[in-house]
Short mmCIF file of C-alpha atoms in Angstrom, two decimals:
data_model
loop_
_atom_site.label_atom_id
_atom_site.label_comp_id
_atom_site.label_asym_id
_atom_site.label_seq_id
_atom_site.Cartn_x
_atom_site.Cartn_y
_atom_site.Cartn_z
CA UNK A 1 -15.46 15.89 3.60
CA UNK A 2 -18.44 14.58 4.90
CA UNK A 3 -18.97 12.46 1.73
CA UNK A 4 -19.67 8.32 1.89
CA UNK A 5 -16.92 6.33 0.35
CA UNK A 6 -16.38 3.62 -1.22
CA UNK A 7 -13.24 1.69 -2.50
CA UNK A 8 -12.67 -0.63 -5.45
CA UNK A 9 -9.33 -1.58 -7.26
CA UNK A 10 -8.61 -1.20 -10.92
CA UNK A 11 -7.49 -4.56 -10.52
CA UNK A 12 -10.83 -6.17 -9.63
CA UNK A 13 -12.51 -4.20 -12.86
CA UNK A 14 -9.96 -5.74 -15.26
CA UNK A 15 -10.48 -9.01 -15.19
CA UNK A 16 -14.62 -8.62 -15.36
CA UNK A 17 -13.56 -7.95 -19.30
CA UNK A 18 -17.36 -7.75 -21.04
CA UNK A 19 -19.32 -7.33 -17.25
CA UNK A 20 -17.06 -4.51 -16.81
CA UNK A 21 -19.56 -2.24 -18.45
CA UNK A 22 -22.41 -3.39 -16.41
CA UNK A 23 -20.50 -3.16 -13.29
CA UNK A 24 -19.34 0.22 -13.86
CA UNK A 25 -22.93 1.71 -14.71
CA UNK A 26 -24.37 0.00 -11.41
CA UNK A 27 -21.69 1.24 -9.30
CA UNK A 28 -22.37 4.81 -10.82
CA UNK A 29 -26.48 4.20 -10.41
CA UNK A 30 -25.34 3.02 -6.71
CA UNK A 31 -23.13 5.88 -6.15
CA UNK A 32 -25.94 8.71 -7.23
CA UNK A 33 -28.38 7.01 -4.46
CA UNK A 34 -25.97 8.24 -1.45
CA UNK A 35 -28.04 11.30 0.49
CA UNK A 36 -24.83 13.05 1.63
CA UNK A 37 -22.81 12.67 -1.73
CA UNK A 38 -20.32 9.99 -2.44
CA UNK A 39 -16.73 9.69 -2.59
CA UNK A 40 -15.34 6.67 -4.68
CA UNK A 41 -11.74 6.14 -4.41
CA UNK A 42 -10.19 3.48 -7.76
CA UNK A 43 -6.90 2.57 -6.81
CA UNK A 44 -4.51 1.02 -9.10
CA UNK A 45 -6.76 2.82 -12.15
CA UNK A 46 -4.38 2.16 -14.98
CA UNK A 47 -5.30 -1.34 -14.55
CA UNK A 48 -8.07 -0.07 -16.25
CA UNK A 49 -8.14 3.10 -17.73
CA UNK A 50 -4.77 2.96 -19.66
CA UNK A 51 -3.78 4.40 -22.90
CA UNK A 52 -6.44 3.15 -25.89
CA UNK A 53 -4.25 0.82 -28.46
CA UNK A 54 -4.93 -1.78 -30.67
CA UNK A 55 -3.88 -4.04 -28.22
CA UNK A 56 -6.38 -3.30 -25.75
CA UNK A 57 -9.12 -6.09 -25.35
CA UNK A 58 -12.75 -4.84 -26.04
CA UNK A 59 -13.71 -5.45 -22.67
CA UNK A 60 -11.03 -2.92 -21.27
CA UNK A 61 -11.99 -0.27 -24.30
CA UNK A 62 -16.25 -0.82 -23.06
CA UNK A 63 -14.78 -0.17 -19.25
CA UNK A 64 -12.71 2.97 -20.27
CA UNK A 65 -15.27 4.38 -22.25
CA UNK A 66 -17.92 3.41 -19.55
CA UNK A 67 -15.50 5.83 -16.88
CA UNK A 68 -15.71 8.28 -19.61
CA UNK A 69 -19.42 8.65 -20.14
CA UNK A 70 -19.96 8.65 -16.65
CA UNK A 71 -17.89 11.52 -15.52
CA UNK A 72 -17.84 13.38 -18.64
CA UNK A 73 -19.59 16.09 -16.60
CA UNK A 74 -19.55 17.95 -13.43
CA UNK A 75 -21.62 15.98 -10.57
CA UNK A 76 -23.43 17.11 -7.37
CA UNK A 77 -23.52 13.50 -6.14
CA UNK A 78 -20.48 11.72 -6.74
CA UNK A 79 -16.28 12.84 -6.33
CA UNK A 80 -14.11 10.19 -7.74
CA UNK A 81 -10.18 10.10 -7.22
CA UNK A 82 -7.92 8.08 -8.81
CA UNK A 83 -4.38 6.45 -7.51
CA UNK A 84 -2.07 4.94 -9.66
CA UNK A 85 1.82 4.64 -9.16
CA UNK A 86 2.50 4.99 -13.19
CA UNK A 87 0.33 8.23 -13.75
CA UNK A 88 2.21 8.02 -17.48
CA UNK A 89 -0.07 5.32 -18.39
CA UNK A 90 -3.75 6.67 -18.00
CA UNK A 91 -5.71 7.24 -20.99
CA UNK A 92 -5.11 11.31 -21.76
CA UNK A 93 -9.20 11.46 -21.59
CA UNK A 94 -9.19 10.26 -18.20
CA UNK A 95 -6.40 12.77 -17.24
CA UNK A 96 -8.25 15.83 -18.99
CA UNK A 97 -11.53 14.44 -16.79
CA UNK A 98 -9.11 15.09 -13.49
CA UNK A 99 -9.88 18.83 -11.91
CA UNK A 100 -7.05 18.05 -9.46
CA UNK A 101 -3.71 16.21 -9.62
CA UNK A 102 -1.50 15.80 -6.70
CA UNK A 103 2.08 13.72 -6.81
CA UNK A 104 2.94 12.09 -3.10
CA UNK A 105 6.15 11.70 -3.30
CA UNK A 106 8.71 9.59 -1.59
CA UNK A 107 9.14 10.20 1.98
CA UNK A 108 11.55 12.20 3.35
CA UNK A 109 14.53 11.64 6.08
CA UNK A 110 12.02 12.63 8.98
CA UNK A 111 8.84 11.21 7.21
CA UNK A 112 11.10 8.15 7.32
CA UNK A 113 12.06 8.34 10.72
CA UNK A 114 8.62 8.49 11.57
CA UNK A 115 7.53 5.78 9.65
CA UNK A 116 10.17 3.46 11.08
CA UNK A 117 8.81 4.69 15.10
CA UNK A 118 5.22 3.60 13.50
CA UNK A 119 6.04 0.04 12.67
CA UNK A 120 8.42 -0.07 15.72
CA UNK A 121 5.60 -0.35 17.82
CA UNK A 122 3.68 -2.52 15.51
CA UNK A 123 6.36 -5.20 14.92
CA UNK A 124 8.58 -4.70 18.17
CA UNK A 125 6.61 -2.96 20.98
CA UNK A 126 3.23 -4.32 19.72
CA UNK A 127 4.57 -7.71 19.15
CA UNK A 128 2.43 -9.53 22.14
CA UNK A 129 -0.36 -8.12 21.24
CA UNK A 130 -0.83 -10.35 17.74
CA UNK A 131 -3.61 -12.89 19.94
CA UNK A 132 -5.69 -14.63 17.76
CA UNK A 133 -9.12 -13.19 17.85
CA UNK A 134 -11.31 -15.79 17.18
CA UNK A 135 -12.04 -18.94 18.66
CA UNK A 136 -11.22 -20.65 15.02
CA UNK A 137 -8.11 -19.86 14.87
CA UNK A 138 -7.33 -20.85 18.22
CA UNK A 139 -7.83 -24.18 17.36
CA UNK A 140 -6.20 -23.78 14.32
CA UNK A 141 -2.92 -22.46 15.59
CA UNK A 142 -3.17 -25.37 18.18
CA UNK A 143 -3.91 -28.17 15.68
CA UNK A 144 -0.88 -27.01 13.60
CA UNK A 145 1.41 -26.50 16.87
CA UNK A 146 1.82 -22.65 16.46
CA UNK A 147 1.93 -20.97 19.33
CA UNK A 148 -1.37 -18.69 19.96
CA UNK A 149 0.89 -15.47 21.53
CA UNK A 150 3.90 -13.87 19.73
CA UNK A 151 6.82 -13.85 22.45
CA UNK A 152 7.45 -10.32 23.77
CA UNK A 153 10.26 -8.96 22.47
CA UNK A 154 12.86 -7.39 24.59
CA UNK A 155 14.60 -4.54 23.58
CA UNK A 156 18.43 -3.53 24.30
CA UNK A 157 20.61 -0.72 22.78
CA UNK A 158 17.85 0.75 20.33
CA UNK A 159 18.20 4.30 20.65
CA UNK A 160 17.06 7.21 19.04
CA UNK A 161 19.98 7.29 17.03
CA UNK A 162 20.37 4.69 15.90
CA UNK A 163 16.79 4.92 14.19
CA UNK A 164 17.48 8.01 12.99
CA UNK A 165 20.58 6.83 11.23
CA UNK A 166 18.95 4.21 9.78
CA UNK A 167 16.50 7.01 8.35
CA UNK A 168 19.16 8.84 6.88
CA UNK A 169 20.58 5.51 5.10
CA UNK A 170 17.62 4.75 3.88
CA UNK A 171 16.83 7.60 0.80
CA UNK A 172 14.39 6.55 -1.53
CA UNK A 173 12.73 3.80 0.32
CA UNK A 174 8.75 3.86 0.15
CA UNK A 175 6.81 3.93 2.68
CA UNK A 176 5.77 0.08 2.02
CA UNK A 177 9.49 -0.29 2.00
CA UNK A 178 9.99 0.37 5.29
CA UNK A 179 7.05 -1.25 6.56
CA UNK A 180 8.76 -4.25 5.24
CA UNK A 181 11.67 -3.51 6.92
CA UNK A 182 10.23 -3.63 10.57
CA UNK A 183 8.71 -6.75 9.50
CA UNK A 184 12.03 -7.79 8.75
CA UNK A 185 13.73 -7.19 11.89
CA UNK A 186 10.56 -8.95 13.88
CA UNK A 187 11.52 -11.99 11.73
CA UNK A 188 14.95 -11.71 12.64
CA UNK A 189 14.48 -11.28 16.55
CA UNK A 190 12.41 -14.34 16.45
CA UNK A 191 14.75 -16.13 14.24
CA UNK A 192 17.59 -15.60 17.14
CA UNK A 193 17.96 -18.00 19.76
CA UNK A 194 15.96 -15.20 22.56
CA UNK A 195 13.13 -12.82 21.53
CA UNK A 196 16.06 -9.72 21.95
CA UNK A 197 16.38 -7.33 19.53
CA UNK A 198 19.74 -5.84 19.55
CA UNK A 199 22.10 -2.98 17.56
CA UNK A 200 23.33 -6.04 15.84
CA UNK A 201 20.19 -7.36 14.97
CA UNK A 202 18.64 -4.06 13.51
CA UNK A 203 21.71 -3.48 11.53
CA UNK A 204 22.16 -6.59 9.75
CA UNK A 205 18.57 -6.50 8.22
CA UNK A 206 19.40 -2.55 7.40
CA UNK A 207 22.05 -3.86 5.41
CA UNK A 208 20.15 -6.88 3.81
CA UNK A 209 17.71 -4.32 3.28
CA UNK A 210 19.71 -1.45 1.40
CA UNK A 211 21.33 -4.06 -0.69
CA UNK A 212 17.38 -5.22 -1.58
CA UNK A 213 16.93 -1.68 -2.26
CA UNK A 214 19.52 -1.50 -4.65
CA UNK A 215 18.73 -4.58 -6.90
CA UNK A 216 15.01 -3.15 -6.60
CA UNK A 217 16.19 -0.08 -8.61
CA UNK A 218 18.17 -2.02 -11.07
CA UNK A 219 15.08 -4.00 -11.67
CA UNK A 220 13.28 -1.02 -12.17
CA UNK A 221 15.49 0.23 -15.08
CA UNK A 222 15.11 -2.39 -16.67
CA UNK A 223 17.40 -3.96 -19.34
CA UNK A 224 20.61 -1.91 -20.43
CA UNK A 225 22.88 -2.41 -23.51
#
């Protein structure tokens, strides 16, 4: 877009309960300054900008109605965007303020597949390359007798397949999910008696995995008579 950006969390405006409102207005003042237009990205915004009820604190209600006043119209110097994983929740002012709204759902078989090669090199492939970077925690790792290289990690009878399979299997995992998964299976490898990662290996924390999956979704229902 060409615009500056900045980034801030609904999560660190919450807890600023009466500052909120001060915070808010400077972060607008800041936001009008920028000379090619600014972009400001709130993640997690129903932290923030939930549904007004009688149980919302009054520093909450000043911060919502702060968000309101400031985008209430059009602006030549500033695009916000929200991101919030419960889109049910916002305030219906702060939805009506929205020009745009755009649902990423979750990813598909190949968006999976290609998530999985992603953290594959990070976690498998990339595993050597997690050197500590600074001279602190050098001594550090060495003072609390961790080693200050990952091992490489060998790899034997990880096909193409077999990842895509594992794809498949995996419908309705996010993409933090699967980024979890990898992690897993680096865990595992270096868990085993050699740094190998094998068919057997990758499958066992699939499993683990899809039955974590599972219970995550029961969870997420919540209680039932």
């Amino acid at each position: 877009s060409g615009l500056d950006y900045a980034i801030l969390s609904g999560g660190d405006i919450a807890p600023l309960q009466g500052g909120a409102v001060t915070q808010l207005h400077e972060t607008f003042d800041w936001a009008e300054k920028s000379r090619k237009g600014l972009l400001l990205f709130i993640d997690e915004a129903d932290a923030f900008l939930g549904r007004r009820s009688g149980n919302m604190s009054e520093g909450l209600r000043g911060a919502l109605n702060a968000m309101l006043f400031r985008t209430g119209d059009q602006s030549k110097d500033f695009c916000v965007v929200l991101a919030t994983n419960r889109p049910s929740d916002l305030d219906p002012a702060v939805i009506d303020r929205m020009d745009e709204a755009l649902e990423f759902g979750l990813p598909s078989e190949e968006e999976r597949k290609k998530i999985i090669d992603i953290y594959f090199e990070k976690y498998i492939r990339g595993a050597p390359s997690s050197v500590p970077s600074t001279t602190t925690e050098k001594v550090k790792n060495y003072l609390l007798g961790r080693k200050s290289q990952a091992d490489e990690i060998r790899v034997n009878g990880i096909t193409d397949d077999l990842i895509w399979k594992a794809a498949k299997k995996m419908e309705g995992f996010s993409g933090r999910e699967l980024a979890k998964f990898m992690a897993s299976v680096q865990a595992a490898v270096y868990g085993s008696h050699e740094a190998e990662l094998t068919p057997a290996i990758f499958e066992n924390v699939l499993k683990l995995k899809l039955a974590e999956h599972r219970q995550r979704v029961v969870f997420a229902a919540g209680p039932t008579d």
